[in-house]
Amino acid sequence: MSRIGYKVVELPEGVEVKRDGNMVTVKGPKGELTREFSDKITMKIDGSTVSFDRPSDDNKMKSLHGTTRANFNNMVEGVTNGFKKELELRGVGYRAQMKGKTLVLNVGYSHPVNFEEEEGIKFECPSQTQITVSGIDKEKVGDCAARIRETRKPEPYKGKGIRYVGEYVRRKEGKTGK
């Protein structure tokens, strides 16, 4: 059973937390994030620590307690260090490049696939087969990386496609494998 909700969140130097009802704003060196939390979970700010408490021990409250704490911790981590997801392209002729603030992917379709940078998200292409998605909001970074990967998922026979760095793609034998 997870007891992550009871862990205290330490605020690094330079991070400010403001609370206005259910809206919580975290401001740090990389930017500012605002999120609305449930009013059922109580939040206590004591100097450089933040703790969360729940009113009862039923399953909905337990899950909401841990989720609230994890989301707040991700906000603090994002405005302090930021988040990034790295993707790699595998396949003959598959490549990525930046044109201004647009990521252009050539992944075997008859047309290039374009992704515009959203607010708070930054794309980088260190090489033609690598993409880095970075930002301060963990949810947005993960969602954007997943949408890029969705354009050409890795297929199980040759392993071609867009995958996360370090992702293992289980390979299948073809018809002539036996």
PDB file of C-alpha atoms in Angstrom, residues 9-168:
ATOM      1  CA  VAL A   9       7.358  18.078   0.227  1.00  0.00           C
ATOM      2  CA  GLU A  10      10.519  20.126   0.809  1.00  0.00           C
ATOM      3  CA  LEU A  11      10.537  23.457  -1.019  1.00  0.00           C
ATOM      4  CA  PRO A  12      13.949  24.273  -2.540  1.00  0.00           C
ATOM      5  CA  GLU A  13      15.406  27.743  -2.201  1.00  0.00           C
ATOM      6  CA  GLY A  14      13.794  30.230  -4.570  1.00  0.00           C
ATOM      7  CA  VAL A  15      10.422  28.440  -4.768  1.00  0.00           C
ATOM      8  CA  GLU A  16       7.297  30.262  -3.584  1.00  0.00           C
ATOM      9  CA  VAL A  17       3.874  28.717  -2.967  1.00  0.00           C
ATOM     10  CA  LYS A  18       0.700  30.804  -2.999  1.00  0.00           C
ATOM     11  CA  ARG A  19      -2.721  29.447  -2.194  1.00  0.00           C
ATOM     12  CA  ASP A  20      -6.040  31.052  -3.103  1.00  0.00           C
ATOM     13  CA  GLY A  21      -8.836  28.683  -2.050  1.00  0.00           C
ATOM     14  CA  ASN A  22      -8.331  25.528  -4.133  1.00  0.00           C
ATOM     15  CA  MET A  23      -5.962  27.194  -6.609  1.00  0.00           C
ATOM     16  CA  VAL A  24      -2.283  26.650  -5.816  1.00  0.00           C
ATOM     17  CA  THR A  25       0.464  28.599  -7.601  1.00  0.00           C
ATOM     18  CA  VAL A  26       4.086  27.488  -7.472  1.00  0.00           C
ATOM     19  CA  LYS A  27       6.690  29.999  -8.656  1.00  0.00           C
ATOM     20  CA  GLY A  28      10.351  29.127  -9.188  1.00  0.00           C
ATOM     21  CA  PRO A  29      13.436  29.923 -11.257  1.00  0.00           C
ATOM     22  CA  LYS A  30      12.123  28.202 -14.430  1.00  0.00           C
ATOM     23  CA  GLY A  31       8.590  29.600 -14.369  1.00  0.00           C
ATOM     24  CA  GLU A  32       5.192  29.471 -12.721  1.00  0.00           C
ATOM     25  CA  LEU A  33       2.542  26.714 -12.573  1.00  0.00           C
ATOM     26  CA  THR A  34      -1.049  26.963 -11.341  1.00  0.00           C
ATOM     27  CA  ARG A  35      -3.344  24.040 -10.591  1.00  0.00           C
ATOM     28  CA  GLU A  36      -6.657  23.495  -8.858  1.00  0.00           C
ATOM     29  CA  PHE A  37      -6.681  20.836  -6.127  1.00  0.00           C
ATOM     30  CA  SER A  38      -9.583  19.156  -4.334  1.00  0.00           C
ATOM     31  CA  ASP A  39     -10.959  20.936  -1.289  1.00  0.00           C
ATOM     32  CA  LYS A  40     -11.236  17.611   0.560  1.00  0.00           C
ATOM     33  CA  ILE A  41      -7.459  17.342   1.077  1.00  0.00           C
ATOM     34  CA  THR A  42      -5.995  19.878   3.510  1.00  0.00           C
ATOM     35  CA  MET A  43      -2.690  21.508   2.620  1.00  0.00           C
ATOM     36  CA  LYS A  44      -0.409  22.899   5.332  1.00  0.00           C
ATOM     37  CA  ILE A  45       2.451  25.251   4.406  1.00  0.00           C
ATOM     38  CA  ASP A  46       5.091  25.503   7.173  1.00  0.00           C
ATOM     39  CA  GLY A  47       8.022  27.628   6.000  1.00  0.00           C
ATOM     40  CA  SER A  48       9.901  25.460   3.510  1.00  0.00           C
ATOM     41  CA  THR A  49       7.779  22.300   3.908  1.00  0.00           C
ATOM     42  CA  VAL A  50       4.314  21.428   2.644  1.00  0.00           C
ATOM     43  CA  SER A  51       2.249  18.536   4.000  1.00  0.00           C
ATOM     44  CA  PHE A  52      -1.124  17.080   3.044  1.00  0.00           C
ATOM     45  CA  ASP A  53      -3.780  15.386   5.190  1.00  0.00           C
ATOM     46  CA  ARG A  54      -7.003  13.535   4.426  1.00  0.00           C
ATOM     47  CA  PRO A  55     -10.259  13.545   6.425  1.00  0.00           C
ATOM     48  CA  SER A  56     -11.001   9.802   6.270  1.00  0.00           C
ATOM     49  CA  ASP A  57      -9.448   6.466   5.319  1.00  0.00           C
ATOM     50  CA  ASP A  58     -11.809   5.291   2.589  1.00  0.00           C
ATOM     51  CA  ASN A  59     -10.236   4.259  -0.710  1.00  0.00           C
ATOM     52  CA  LYS A  60     -11.268   7.372  -2.681  1.00  0.00           C
ATOM     53  CA  MET A  61      -9.674   9.649  -0.084  1.00  0.00           C
ATOM     54  CA  LYS A  62      -6.490   7.546   0.025  1.00  0.00           C
ATOM     55  CA  SER A  63      -6.044   7.742  -3.756  1.00  0.00           C
ATOM     56  CA  LEU A  64      -6.882  11.462  -3.839  1.00  0.00           C
ATOM     57  CA  HIS A  65      -4.412  12.081  -1.003  1.00  0.00           C
ATOM     58  CA  GLY A  66      -1.482  10.451  -2.833  1.00  0.00           C
ATOM     59  CA  THR A  67      -2.410  11.990  -6.180  1.00  0.00           C
ATOM     60  CA  THR A  68      -2.623  15.491  -4.718  1.00  0.00           C
ATOM     61  CA  ARG A  69       0.785  15.186  -3.078  1.00  0.00           C
ATOM     62  CA  ALA A  70       2.382  13.726  -6.225  1.00  0.00           C
ATOM     63  CA  ASN A  71       0.920  16.470  -8.452  1.00  0.00           C
ATOM     64  CA  PHE A  72       2.147  19.195  -6.087  1.00  0.00           C
ATOM     65  CA  ASN A  73       5.616  17.595  -5.923  1.00  0.00           C
ATOM     66  CA  ASN A  74       5.729  17.503  -9.746  1.00  0.00           C
ATOM     67  CA  MET A  75       4.895  21.214  -9.825  1.00  0.00           C
ATOM     68  CA  VAL A  76       7.760  21.982  -7.426  1.00  0.00           C
ATOM     69  CA  GLU A  77      10.155  19.754  -9.397  1.00  0.00           C
ATOM     70  CA  GLY A  78       9.071  21.347 -12.699  1.00  0.00           C
ATOM     71  CA  VAL A  79       9.658  24.959 -11.663  1.00  0.00           C
ATOM     72  CA  THR A  80      13.004  23.968 -10.113  1.00  0.00           C
ATOM     73  CA  ASN A  81      14.583  21.577 -12.653  1.00  0.00           C
ATOM     74  CA  GLY A  82      12.051  21.044 -15.447  1.00  0.00           C
ATOM     75  CA  PHE A  83      11.184  17.795 -17.207  1.00  0.00           C
ATOM     76  CA  LYS A  84      12.267  16.273 -20.492  1.00  0.00           C
ATOM     77  CA  LYS A  85      11.453  13.237 -22.599  1.00  0.00           C
ATOM     78  CA  GLU A  86      13.832  11.926 -25.231  1.00  0.00           C
ATOM     79  CA  LEU A  87      12.661  10.118 -28.351  1.00  0.00           C
ATOM     80  CA  GLU A  88      14.606   8.338 -31.058  1.00  0.00           C
ATOM     81  CA  LEU A  89      13.681   7.494 -34.647  1.00  0.00           C
ATOM     82  CA  ARG A  90      14.559   4.101 -36.070  1.00  0.00           C
ATOM     83  CA  GLY A  91      14.050   3.298 -39.710  1.00  0.00           C
ATOM     84  CA  VAL A  92      15.581   3.932 -43.105  1.00  0.00           C
ATOM     85  CA  GLY A  93      14.895   7.524 -44.143  1.00  0.00           C
ATOM     86  CA  TYR A  94      13.229   8.477 -40.845  1.00  0.00           C
ATOM     87  CA  ARG A  95      14.399  11.888 -39.709  1.00  0.00           C
ATOM     88  CA  ALA A  96      13.375  14.898 -37.660  1.00  0.00           C
ATOM     89  CA  GLN A  97      14.341  18.537 -38.034  1.00  0.00           C
ATOM     90  CA  MET A  98      13.383  21.911 -36.637  1.00  0.00           C
ATOM     91  CA  LYS A  99      12.038  24.669 -38.907  1.00  0.00           C
ATOM     92  CA  GLY A 100      11.687  27.677 -36.655  1.00  0.00           C
ATOM     93  CA  LYS A 101       9.402  26.539 -33.830  1.00  0.00           C
ATOM     94  CA  THR A 102       7.978  23.638 -35.846  1.00  0.00           C
ATOM     95  CA  LEU A 103       9.144  20.038 -35.541  1.00  0.00           C
ATOM     96  CA  VAL A 104       9.033  18.351 -38.960  1.00  0.00           C
ATOM     97  CA  LEU A 105       9.011  14.534 -39.043  1.00  0.00           C
ATOM     98  CA  ASN A 106       9.645  12.394 -42.123  1.00  0.00           C
ATOM     99  CA  VAL A 107       8.590   8.930 -40.977  1.00  0.00           C
ATOM    100  CA  GLY A 108       7.604   7.000 -44.080  1.00  0.00           C
ATOM    101  CA  TYR A 109       4.390   8.789 -44.994  1.00  0.00           C
ATOM    102  CA  SER A 110       3.836  10.549 -48.325  1.00  0.00           C
ATOM    103  CA  HIS A 111       3.908  13.875 -46.473  1.00  0.00           C
ATOM    104  CA  PRO A 112       5.910  15.333 -43.582  1.00  0.00           C
ATOM    105  CA  VAL A 113       4.207  15.501 -40.169  1.00  0.00           C
ATOM    106  CA  ASN A 114       4.438  18.882 -38.383  1.00  0.00           C
ATOM    107  CA  PHE A 115       4.201  19.639 -34.656  1.00  0.00           C
ATOM    108  CA  GLU A 116       4.004  23.230 -33.431  1.00  0.00           C
ATOM    109  CA  GLU A 117       5.571  24.138 -30.088  1.00  0.00           C
ATOM    110  CA  GLU A 118       2.878  24.676 -27.466  1.00  0.00           C
ATOM    111  CA  GLU A 119       3.092  27.207 -24.662  1.00  0.00           C
ATOM    112  CA  GLY A 120       5.598  25.923 -22.106  1.00  0.00           C
ATOM    113  CA  ILE A 121       6.929  23.140 -24.389  1.00  0.00           C
ATOM    114  CA  LYS A 122      10.236  23.246 -26.258  1.00  0.00           C
ATOM    115  CA  PHE A 123      11.458  20.855 -28.980  1.00  0.00           C
ATOM    116  CA  GLU A 124      15.104  20.171 -29.793  1.00  0.00           C
ATOM    117  CA  CYS A 125      16.730  17.948 -32.406  1.00  0.00           C
ATOM    118  CA  PRO A 126      20.348  17.191 -31.420  1.00  0.00           C
ATOM    119  CA  SER A 127      20.586  14.930 -34.485  1.00  0.00           C
ATOM    120  CA  GLN A 128      18.291  13.804 -37.290  1.00  0.00           C
ATOM    121  CA  THR A 129      17.198  10.742 -35.324  1.00  0.00           C
ATOM    122  CA  GLN A 130      16.762  12.265 -31.859  1.00  0.00           C
ATOM    123  CA  ILE A 131      14.046  14.507 -30.423  1.00  0.00           C
ATOM    124  CA  THR A 132      13.974  16.118 -26.976  1.00  0.00           C
ATOM    125  CA  VAL A 133      10.719  17.477 -25.567  1.00  0.00           C
ATOM    126  CA  SER A 134      11.215  19.696 -22.505  1.00  0.00           C
ATOM    127  CA  GLY A 135       9.161  21.978 -20.267  1.00  0.00           C
ATOM    128  CA  ILE A 136       8.125  22.666 -16.689  1.00  0.00           C
ATOM    129  CA  ASP A 137       4.735  20.874 -16.710  1.00  0.00           C
ATOM    130  CA  LYS A 138       5.248  17.097 -16.467  1.00  0.00           C
ATOM    131  CA  GLU A 139       1.777  16.337 -17.790  1.00  0.00           C
ATOM    132  CA  LYS A 140       2.186  18.504 -20.914  1.00  0.00           C
ATOM    133  CA  VAL A 141       5.689  17.172 -21.657  1.00  0.00           C
ATOM    134  CA  GLY A 142       4.535  13.545 -21.404  1.00  0.00           C
ATOM    135  CA  ASP A 143       1.415  14.189 -23.464  1.00  0.00           C
ATOM    136  CA  CYS A 144       3.338  15.964 -26.214  1.00  0.00           C
ATOM    137  CA  ALA A 145       5.976  13.202 -26.357  1.00  0.00           C
ATOM    138  CA  ALA A 146       3.219  10.576 -26.541  1.00  0.00           C
ATOM    139  CA  ARG A 147       1.536  12.387 -29.441  1.00  0.00           C
ATOM    140  CA  ILE A 148       4.853  12.519 -31.332  1.00  0.00           C
ATOM    141  CA  ARG A 149       5.408   8.800 -30.698  1.00  0.00           C
ATOM    142  CA  GLU A 150       1.834   8.085 -31.847  1.00  0.00           C
ATOM    143  CA  THR A 151       2.598   9.292 -35.408  1.00  0.00           C
ATOM    144  CA  ARG A 152       4.640   6.129 -36.017  1.00  0.00           C
ATOM    145  CA  LYS A 153       4.677   3.618 -33.150  1.00  0.00           C
ATOM    146  CA  PRO A 154       7.495   1.052 -33.154  1.00  0.00           C
ATOM    147  CA  GLU A 155       6.360  -2.032 -35.010  1.00  0.00           C
ATOM    148  CA  PRO A 156       7.291  -5.513 -33.709  1.00  0.00           C
ATOM    149  CA  TYR A 157       8.802  -7.080 -36.867  1.00  0.00           C
ATOM    150  CA  LYS A 158      11.578  -4.691 -37.891  1.00  0.00           C
ATOM    151  CA  GLY A 159      11.485  -2.309 -34.900  1.00  0.00           C
ATOM    152  CA  LYS A 160      10.952   0.732 -37.109  1.00  0.00           C
ATOM    153  CA  GLY A 161       9.224   3.780 -35.648  1.00  0.00           C
ATOM    154  CA  ILE A 162       9.515   6.437 -32.960  1.00  0.00           C
ATOM    155  CA  ARG A 163      10.346   5.207 -29.471  1.00  0.00           C
ATOM    156  CA  TYR A 164      11.442   6.605 -26.142  1.00  0.00           C
ATOM    157  CA  VAL A 165      15.179   6.402 -25.447  1.00  0.00           C
ATOM    158  CA  GLY A 166      15.767   3.135 -23.602  1.00  0.00           C
ATOM    159  CA  GLU A 167      12.359   1.671 -24.526  1.00  0.00           C
ATOM    160  CA  TYR A 168      12.458  -2.040 -25.280  1.00  0.00           C
TER     161      TYR A 168
END
